[in-house]
Amino acid sequence: MTDSWAKSPARATGRRDAGRARTGGDRILVAVISDIHSNLQALEAVLEDVSSAGCTSVWCLGDIVGYGADPESCVALVRAHADVCLAGNHDLGVVGSISVSGFSDPARLAAEWTATVLSEPATQFLRDLSPLNVEHAAALYHGSPRDPVWEYILAPEQARMAVEQSPRRVTIVGHSHVALAFGEATDAGVVGGPRGDGERLLVATGRWLLNPGSVGQPRDGDPRAAWLELDSESWAATFHRVAYDIPRAAAAIRDAGLPETLAERLRHGQ
């Protein structure tokens, strides 16, 4: 196991070694994205923001597909831009690695539809992913160290148990679609909660659990796409939100014949 921010020579999946910085020097600005859910408009807006911020590496925590109407394009963009990519439960469901019988009806219908429209190369890319990667300076999980696929972490006690089992001082998870940060306080255990646009934390000491929020389907009341910037030099974590064309994303869902609730919820961030 290494303590690197990026590794040569190739881009990585959760199973294959990852990452490379695209610029020289010791400092790396990492963009952490998660839960894209086939929302092409949101992903394009986030990647533009990531580029503007000067990030030199992208880590994706999974759920590239599911819910939304543009799975093929989203997989292609993630393959092109992400140095590290994990599998989420929706990715695993679409490729048949897990059953979708326990999904909500809209999620199940979207997964079944996605499986019929996704190309074989895109399907194979998802099939090759793992829901965790602990080969870098931060431990990455789609869900949590205790359950990389399914566990939602939303409360301090859950975060405490997660950081205790993580092999890294900083752990980054997705899955809940809520931008969060939990850290150890000397007299209060693990504390924290939701984080808003522009909030900046120094996570250079202590044990931390971070969640970048969702690119394609936020569930924290803010409909803007979410991502997290992590500075390898200062260990500063900055939460970002980006406006995108929600009506266009919703129209694509309707045009694909997917459930109306998947289009409507984008407006509310719920």
GROMACS .gro file of C-alpha atoms in nm:
model
  270
    1MET     CA    1   0.000   0.000   0.000
    2THR     CA    2   0.129   0.345  -0.091
    3ASP     CA    3   0.057   0.691   0.039
    4SER     CA    4   0.046   0.856  -0.303
    5TRP     CA    5  -0.188   1.111  -0.452
    6ALA     CA    6  -0.132   0.979  -0.801
    7LYS     CA    7   0.053   0.690  -0.958
    8SER     CA    8   0.197   0.617  -1.301
    9PRO     CA    9   0.150   0.521  -1.568
   10ALA     CA   10  -0.221   0.480  -1.642
   11ARG     CA   11  -0.561   0.590  -1.533
   12ALA     CA   12  -0.715   0.358  -1.285
   13THR     CA   13  -1.029   0.182  -1.195
   14GLY     CA   14  -1.096   0.061  -0.843
   15ARG     CA   15  -0.923  -0.266  -0.930
   16ARG     CA   16  -0.640  -0.138  -1.142
   17ASP     CA   17  -0.366   0.092  -1.019
   18ALA     CA   18  -0.454   0.452  -1.061
   19GLY     CA   19  -0.386   0.781  -1.131
   20ARG     CA   20  -0.147   1.029  -1.264
   21ALA     CA   21  -0.114   1.399  -1.229
   22ARG     CA   22  -0.145   1.582  -1.557
   23THR     CA   23   0.093   1.858  -1.451
   24GLY     CA   24   0.434   1.855  -1.288
   25GLY     CA   25   0.535   1.955  -0.938
   26ASP     CA   26   0.458   1.811  -0.599
   27ARG     CA   27   0.124   1.981  -0.537
   28ILE     CA   28  -0.187   1.809  -0.668
   29LEU     CA   29  -0.537   1.950  -0.660
   30VAL     CA   30  -0.775   1.655  -0.662
   31ALA     CA   31  -1.138   1.688  -0.768
   32VAL     CA   32  -1.354   1.424  -0.600
   33ILE     CA   33  -1.686   1.353  -0.771
   34SER     CA   34  -1.957   1.098  -0.700
   35ASP     CA   35  -2.308   0.986  -0.787
   36ILE     CA   36  -2.328   1.125  -1.139
   37HIS     CA   37  -2.628   0.908  -1.224
   38SER     CA   38  -2.626   0.956  -1.600
   39ASN     CA   39  -2.682   1.331  -1.566
   40LEU     CA   40  -2.475   1.460  -1.856
   41GLN     CA   41  -2.559   1.826  -1.806
   42ALA     CA   42  -2.449   1.819  -1.443
   43LEU     CA   43  -2.130   1.626  -1.519
   44GLU     CA   44  -2.027   1.864  -1.797
   45ALA     CA   45  -2.081   2.164  -1.568
   46VAL     CA   46  -1.875   2.005  -1.289
   47LEU     CA   47  -1.589   1.909  -1.519
   48GLU     CA   48  -1.576   2.266  -1.649
   49ASP     CA   49  -1.564   2.394  -1.291
   50VAL     CA   50  -1.296   2.139  -1.203
   51SER     CA   51  -1.084   2.259  -1.494
   52SER     CA   52  -1.132   2.623  -1.396
   53ALA     CA   53  -1.017   2.542  -1.042
   54GLY     CA   54  -0.691   2.399  -1.175
   55CYS     CA   55  -0.742   2.046  -1.048
   56THR     CA   56  -0.485   1.803  -1.182
   57SER     CA   57  -0.651   1.474  -1.087
   58VAL     CA   58  -1.010   1.346  -1.069
   59TRP     CA   59  -1.132   1.073  -0.837
   60CYS     CA   60  -1.482   0.933  -0.898
   61LEU     CA   61  -1.653   0.743  -0.617
   62GLY     CA   62  -1.903   0.560  -0.834
   63ASP     CA   63  -2.264   0.552  -0.947
   64ILE     CA   64  -2.179   0.689  -1.288
   65VAL     CA   65  -2.509   0.549  -1.418
   66GLY     CA   66  -2.864   0.499  -1.295
   67TYR     CA   67  -3.161   0.737  -1.271
   68GLY     CA   68  -3.064   0.966  -1.560
   69ALA     CA   69  -3.088   0.951  -1.938
   70ASP     CA   70  -2.729   0.972  -2.065
   71PRO     CA   71  -2.536   0.674  -1.929
   72GLU     CA   72  -2.314   0.621  -2.234
   73SER     CA   73  -2.195   0.980  -2.249
   74CYS     CA   74  -2.133   0.994  -1.875
   75VAL     CA   75  -1.926   0.676  -1.879
   76ALA     CA   76  -1.724   0.816  -2.170
   77LEU     CA   77  -1.652   1.142  -1.986
   78VAL     CA   78  -1.552   0.963  -1.666
   79ARG     CA   79  -1.322   0.733  -1.860
   80ALA     CA   80  -1.162   1.037  -2.023
   81HIS     CA   81  -1.117   1.246  -1.710
   82ALA     CA   82  -1.101   1.026  -1.398
   83ASP     CA   83  -0.771   0.892  -1.271
   84VAL     CA   84  -0.948   0.679  -1.012
   85CYS     CA   85  -1.297   0.538  -1.050
   86LEU     CA   86  -1.502   0.320  -0.817
   87ALA     CA   87  -1.819   0.120  -0.872
   88GLY     CA   88  -2.141   0.227  -0.704
   89ASN     CA   89  -2.442   0.011  -0.633
   90HIS     CA   90  -2.622   0.136  -0.944
   91ASP     CA   91  -2.319   0.059  -1.162
   92LEU     CA   92  -2.308  -0.291  -1.015
   93GLY     CA   93  -2.681  -0.335  -1.062
   94VAL     CA   94  -2.673  -0.230  -1.427
   95VAL     CA   95  -2.403  -0.485  -1.513
   96GLY     CA   96  -2.570  -0.763  -1.315
   97SER     CA   97  -2.311  -0.792  -1.039
   98ILE     CA   98  -2.580  -0.732  -0.778
   99SER     CA   99  -2.956  -0.771  -0.793
  100VAL     CA  100  -3.173  -0.464  -0.851
  101SER     CA  101  -3.475  -0.629  -0.690
  102GLY     CA  102  -3.422  -0.427  -0.373
  103PHE     CA  103  -3.403  -0.093  -0.556
  104SER     CA  104  -3.697   0.145  -0.544
  105ASP     CA  105  -3.926   0.108  -0.845
  106PRO     CA  106  -3.791   0.418  -1.025
  107ALA     CA  107  -3.431   0.313  -0.958
  108ARG     CA  108  -3.497  -0.043  -1.075
  109LEU     CA  109  -3.668   0.072  -1.394
  110ALA     CA  110  -3.383   0.312  -1.468
  111ALA     CA  111  -3.123   0.040  -1.409
  112GLU     CA  112  -3.304  -0.204  -1.635
  113TRP     CA  113  -3.336   0.060  -1.908
  114THR     CA  114  -2.969   0.156  -1.874
  115ALA     CA  115  -2.862  -0.205  -1.920
  116THR     CA  116  -3.043  -0.211  -2.257
  117VAL     CA  117  -2.886   0.107  -2.397
  118LEU     CA  118  -2.529   0.089  -2.264
  119SER     CA  119  -2.265  -0.027  -2.512
  120GLU     CA  120  -2.057  -0.335  -2.442
  121PRO     CA  121  -1.733  -0.136  -2.391
  122ALA     CA  122  -1.907   0.092  -2.140
  123THR     CA  123  -2.064  -0.207  -1.968
  124GLN     CA  124  -1.726  -0.379  -1.944
  125PHE     CA  125  -1.569  -0.065  -1.799
  126LEU     CA  126  -1.829  -0.065  -1.521
  127ARG     CA  127  -1.791  -0.439  -1.471
  128ASP     CA  128  -1.418  -0.395  -1.408
  129LEU     CA  129  -1.463  -0.144  -1.125
  130SER     CA  130  -1.447  -0.206  -0.751
  131PRO     CA  131  -1.639  -0.011  -0.482
  132LEU     CA  132  -1.319   0.074  -0.291
  133ASN     CA  133  -0.964   0.193  -0.343
  134VAL     CA  134  -0.719   0.229  -0.053
  135GLU     CA  135  -0.402   0.275  -0.259
  136HIS     CA  136  -0.383   0.653  -0.220
  137ALA     CA  137  -0.340   0.923   0.040
  138ALA     CA  138  -0.710   0.904   0.123
  139ALA     CA  139  -0.914   0.584   0.144
  140LEU     CA  140  -1.198   0.584  -0.109
  141TYR     CA  141  -1.527   0.397  -0.080
  142HIS     CA  142  -1.858   0.426  -0.255
  143GLY     CA  143  -2.048   0.346   0.064
  144SER     CA  144  -1.821   0.302   0.366
  145PRO     CA  145  -1.526   0.098   0.498
  146ARG     CA  146  -1.774  -0.132   0.675
  147ASP     CA  147  -1.983  -0.186   0.360
  148PRO     CA  148  -1.831  -0.034   0.045
  149VAL     CA  149  -2.149  -0.086  -0.160
  150TRP     CA  150  -2.449  -0.021   0.060
  151GLU     CA  151  -2.389   0.171   0.383
  152TYR     CA  152  -2.509   0.531   0.396
  153ILE     CA  153  -2.313   0.754   0.633
  154LEU     CA  154  -2.518   1.050   0.749
  155ALA     CA  155  -2.459   1.074   1.126
  156PRO     CA  156  -2.158   1.121   1.355
  157GLU     CA  157  -2.178   0.775   1.510
  158GLN     CA  158  -2.176   0.612   1.167
  159ALA     CA  159  -1.878   0.829   1.074
  160ARG     CA  160  -1.694   0.729   1.392
  161MET     CA  161  -1.729   0.359   1.316
  162ALA     CA  162  -1.622   0.420   0.957
  163VAL     CA  163  -1.303   0.611   1.039
  164GLU     CA  164  -1.209   0.352   1.299
  165GLN     CA  165  -1.211   0.084   1.029
  166SER     CA  166  -1.044   0.289   0.760
  167PRO     CA  167  -0.675   0.227   0.683
  168ARG     CA  168  -0.622   0.596   0.609
  169ARG     CA  169  -0.642   0.910   0.820
  170VAL     CA  170  -0.880   1.069   0.566
  171THR     CA  171  -1.167   0.866   0.424
  172ILE     CA  172  -1.386   0.984   0.138
  173VAL     CA  173  -1.724   0.826   0.059
  174GLY     CA  174  -2.020   0.885  -0.169
  175HIS     CA  175  -2.360   0.713  -0.191
  176SER     CA  176  -2.568   0.942   0.036
  177HIS     CA  177  -2.587   1.228  -0.219
  178VAL     CA  178  -2.523   1.473   0.067
  179ALA     CA  179  -2.208   1.687   0.099
  180LEU     CA  180  -2.071   1.609   0.446
  181ALA     CA  181  -1.765   1.634   0.667
  182PHE     CA  182  -1.704   1.461   0.999
  183GLY     CA  183  -1.387   1.500   1.203
  184GLU     CA  184  -1.250   1.402   1.541
  185ALA     CA  185  -1.289   1.660   1.815
  186THR     CA  186  -1.069   1.615   2.122
  187ASP     CA  187  -1.354   1.623   2.372
  188ALA     CA  188  -1.659   1.528   2.166
  189GLY     CA  189  -1.568   1.226   1.956
  190VAL     CA  190  -1.652   1.259   1.587
  191VAL     CA  191  -1.856   1.567   1.499
  192GLY     CA  192  -1.976   1.733   1.182
  193GLY     CA  193  -2.256   1.732   0.930
  194PRO     CA  194  -2.366   1.881   0.597
  195ARG     CA  195  -2.141   2.130   0.418
  196GLY     CA  196  -2.238   2.411   0.186
  197ASP     CA  197  -2.091   2.574  -0.121
  198GLY     CA  198  -1.750   2.730  -0.057
  199GLU     CA  199  -1.695   2.578   0.287
  200ARG     CA  200  -1.326   2.505   0.340
  201LEU     CA  201  -1.179   2.273   0.602
  202LEU     CA  202  -0.823   2.193   0.696
  203VAL     CA  203  -0.794   1.816   0.736
  204ALA     CA  204  -0.416   1.799   0.779
  205THR     CA  205  -0.441   1.643   1.125
  206GLY     CA  206  -0.682   1.402   1.288
  207ARG     CA  207  -0.912   1.149   1.127
  208TRP     CA  208  -1.176   1.271   0.885
  209LEU     CA  209  -1.463   1.139   0.678
  210LEU     CA  210  -1.568   1.349   0.378
  211ASN     CA  211  -1.846   1.317   0.121
  212PRO     CA  212  -1.836   1.538  -0.190
  213GLY     CA  213  -2.211   1.519  -0.243
  214SER     CA  214  -2.375   1.420  -0.570
  215VAL     CA  215  -2.301   1.549  -0.918
  216GLY     CA  216  -2.623   1.434  -1.077
  217GLN     CA  217  -2.886   1.399  -0.805
  218PRO     CA  218  -2.817   1.604  -0.489
  219ARG     CA  219  -3.037   1.525  -0.190
  220ASP     CA  220  -2.951   1.806   0.050
  221GLY     CA  221  -3.199   2.066  -0.068
  222ASP     CA  222  -2.952   2.236  -0.304
  223PRO     CA  223  -3.019   2.125  -0.663
  224ARG     CA  224  -2.680   2.240  -0.790
  225ALA     CA  225  -2.421   1.976  -0.878
  226ALA     CA  226  -2.166   1.906  -0.603
  227TRP     CA  227  -1.795   1.823  -0.597
  228LEU     CA  228  -1.502   1.838  -0.354
  229GLU     CA  229  -1.156   1.990  -0.404
  230LEU     CA  230  -0.869   1.841  -0.203
  231ASP     CA  231  -0.526   2.005  -0.190
  232SER     CA  232  -0.242   1.754  -0.148
  233GLU     CA  233  -0.007   2.017  -0.005
  234SER     CA  234  -0.220   2.183   0.263
  235TRP     CA  235  -0.483   1.910   0.303
  236ALA     CA  236  -0.750   2.176   0.254
  237ALA     CA  237  -1.090   2.039   0.152
  238THR     CA  238  -1.324   2.280  -0.026
  239PHE     CA  239  -1.686   2.202  -0.111
  240HIS     CA  240  -1.822   2.332  -0.440
  241ARG     CA  241  -2.167   2.365  -0.598
  242VAL     CA  242  -2.226   2.432  -0.967
  243ALA     CA  243  -2.542   2.542  -1.144
  244TYR     CA  244  -2.635   2.339  -1.452
  245ASP     CA  245  -2.921   2.310  -1.703
  246ILE     CA  246  -3.174   2.123  -1.489
  247PRO     CA  247  -3.466   2.160  -1.735
  248ARG     CA  248  -3.258   2.001  -2.009
  249ALA     CA  249  -3.154   1.710  -1.785
  250ALA     CA  250  -3.517   1.658  -1.679
  251ALA     CA  251  -3.636   1.671  -2.040
  252ALA     CA  252  -3.386   1.401  -2.134
  253ILE     CA  253  -3.526   1.176  -1.861
  254ARG     CA  254  -3.880   1.229  -1.987
  255ASP     CA  255  -3.778   1.174  -2.350
  256ALA     CA  256  -3.621   0.842  -2.251
  257GLY     CA  257  -3.952   0.730  -2.098
  258LEU     CA  258  -3.808   0.703  -1.748
  259PRO     CA  259  -4.025   0.770  -1.440
  260GLU     CA  260  -4.139   1.131  -1.401
  261THR     CA  261  -4.025   1.140  -1.039
  262LEU     CA  262  -3.664   1.112  -1.157
  263ALA     CA  263  -3.703   1.426  -1.364
  264GLU     CA  264  -3.899   1.624  -1.109
  265ARG     CA  265  -3.669   1.564  -0.814
  266LEU     CA  266  -3.380   1.738  -0.989
  267ARG     CA  267  -3.549   2.076  -0.942
  268HIS     CA  268  -3.569   2.030  -0.564
  269GLY     CA  269  -3.237   1.870  -0.478
  270GLN     CA  270  -3.416   1.591  -0.295
   0.00000   0.00000   0.00000
